[in-house]
């Protein structure tokens, strides 16, 4: 999936995919919306998602992801929405998420 350099939208909502969130997604630098919520994904949120500088919408909720939200995501200056509801995420958000 990391070779899809012109990909702008990845919508995989509620299709029962499992496994982990691929770190290779970080190479899809034109991606504006990543909607992979309501699946069976597990593991942690990859810090490589912080390389998605065009990203405006990130939907990861209703999965089995856990751990903390990587601080690298605070570098996504165009990010308008981040949904991590019903996930087992812990810790505090980087204060940079609240600036702007």
Tab-separated table of C-alpha atoms in Angstrom:
chain	number	residue	atom	x	y	z
A	1	UNK	CA	0.000	0.000	0.000
A	2	UNK	CA	2.957	2.327	0.532
A	3	UNK	CA	3.535	2.395	-3.229
A	4	UNK	CA	0.209	4.165	-3.846
A	5	UNK	CA	1.832	7.592	-3.749
A	6	UNK	CA	-1.116	9.408	-5.397
A	7	UNK	CA	-3.775	7.895	-3.117
A	8	UNK	CA	-5.937	10.664	-1.602
A	9	UNK	CA	-8.699	8.737	0.181
A	10	UNK	CA	-8.637	5.354	1.851
A	11	UNK	CA	-12.098	4.392	3.070
A	12	UNK	CA	-12.207	0.925	4.638
A	13	UNK	CA	-15.052	1.476	7.086
A	14	UNK	CA	-16.689	-1.539	8.702
A	15	UNK	CA	-15.385	-4.268	6.414
A	16	UNK	CA	-14.020	-6.488	9.193
A	17	UNK	CA	-10.349	-6.165	8.301
A	18	UNK	CA	-7.970	-7.346	10.988
A	19	UNK	CA	-4.273	-7.186	11.737
A	20	UNK	CA	-2.286	-4.053	12.445
A	21	UNK	CA	-2.284	-0.633	10.815
A	22	UNK	CA	0.468	-0.825	8.161
A	23	UNK	CA	3.419	1.463	8.794
A	24	UNK	CA	3.756	1.749	5.003
A	25	UNK	CA	0.720	4.055	5.012
A	26	UNK	CA	3.170	6.776	6.014
A	27	UNK	CA	4.492	6.754	2.441
A	28	UNK	CA	1.074	7.748	1.018
A	29	UNK	CA	1.945	11.407	1.462
A	30	UNK	CA	-0.964	12.750	-0.630
A	31	UNK	CA	-3.526	10.987	1.539
A	32	UNK	CA	-6.161	13.438	2.782
A	33	UNK	CA	-8.545	11.045	4.541
A	34	UNK	CA	-7.764	7.763	6.254
A	35	UNK	CA	-10.974	6.093	7.351
A	36	UNK	CA	-10.311	2.645	8.750
A	37	UNK	CA	-12.693	2.764	11.678
A	38	UNK	CA	-15.061	0.060	12.917
A	39	UNK	CA	-12.899	-2.924	12.011
A	40	UNK	CA	-10.858	-5.499	13.915
A	41	UNK	CA	-7.506	-3.710	13.744
A	42	UNK	CA	-5.179	-4.089	16.717
A	43	UNK	CA	-1.749	-3.051	17.876
A	44	UNK	CA	-0.600	0.529	18.183
A	45	UNK	CA	-1.075	3.621	16.048
A	46	UNK	CA	2.067	3.794	13.883
A	47	UNK	CA	4.184	6.916	14.308
A	48	UNK	CA	4.685	6.821	10.520
A	49	UNK	CA	1.190	8.274	10.144
A	50	UNK	CA	2.834	11.534	11.202
A	51	UNK	CA	4.371	11.654	7.717
A	52	UNK	CA	0.920	12.121	6.114
A	53	UNK	CA	1.291	15.883	5.851
A	54	UNK	CA	-1.798	16.315	3.616
A	55	UNK	CA	-4.063	14.425	6.032
A	56	UNK	CA	-7.206	16.265	7.153
A	57	UNK	CA	-9.342	13.395	8.505
A	58	UNK	CA	-8.178	10.400	10.531
A	59	UNK	CA	-10.721	7.796	11.619
A	60	UNK	CA	-9.277	4.988	13.729
A	61	UNK	CA	-12.052	4.463	16.274
A	62	UNK	CA	-13.964	1.302	17.025
A	63	UNK	CA	-10.902	-0.882	16.583
A	64	UNK	CA	-8.740	-2.691	19.087
A	65	UNK	CA	-5.796	-0.291	18.820
A	66	UNK	CA	-4.091	0.527	22.066
A	67	UNK	CA	-1.174	2.441	23.497
A	68	UNK	CA	-0.643	6.158	23.160
A	69	UNK	CA	-1.328	8.561	20.316
A	70	UNK	CA	2.098	9.137	18.717
A	71	UNK	CA	3.405	12.666	19.169
A	72	UNK	CA	4.299	12.631	15.456
A	73	UNK	CA	0.600	13.106	14.696
A	74	UNK	CA	0.804	16.589	16.208
A	75	UNK	CA	2.891	17.565	13.151
A	76	UNK	CA	-0.156	17.132	10.903
A	77	UNK	CA	-1.031	20.808	10.620
A	78	UNK	CA	-3.957	20.219	8.219
A	79	UNK	CA	-5.626	17.644	10.470
A	80	UNK	CA	-9.199	18.738	11.232
A	81	UNK	CA	-10.682	15.560	12.691
A	82	UNK	CA	-9.265	12.636	14.571
A	83	UNK	CA	-11.609	9.909	15.747
A	84	UNK	CA	-10.226	7.351	18.159
A	85	UNK	CA	-13.446	6.607	20.020
A	86	UNK	CA	-13.971	3.154	21.454
A	87	UNK	CA	-10.279	2.325	21.197
A	88	UNK	CA	-8.027	1.390	24.100
A	89	UNK	CA	-5.769	4.418	23.745
A	90	UNK	CA	-4.085	5.723	26.895
A	91	UNK	CA	-2.066	8.732	27.936
A	92	UNK	CA	-2.342	12.408	27.124
A	93	UNK	CA	-2.497	14.128	23.766
A	94	UNK	CA	0.439	16.293	22.826
A	95	UNK	CA	-0.469	19.950	23.585
A	96	UNK	CA	0.353	20.773	19.960
A	97	UNK	CA	-2.957	19.143	18.996
A	98	UNK	CA	-4.706	22.065	20.657
A	99	UNK	CA	-2.811	24.933	19.063
A	100	UNK	CA	-3.599	26.833	15.945
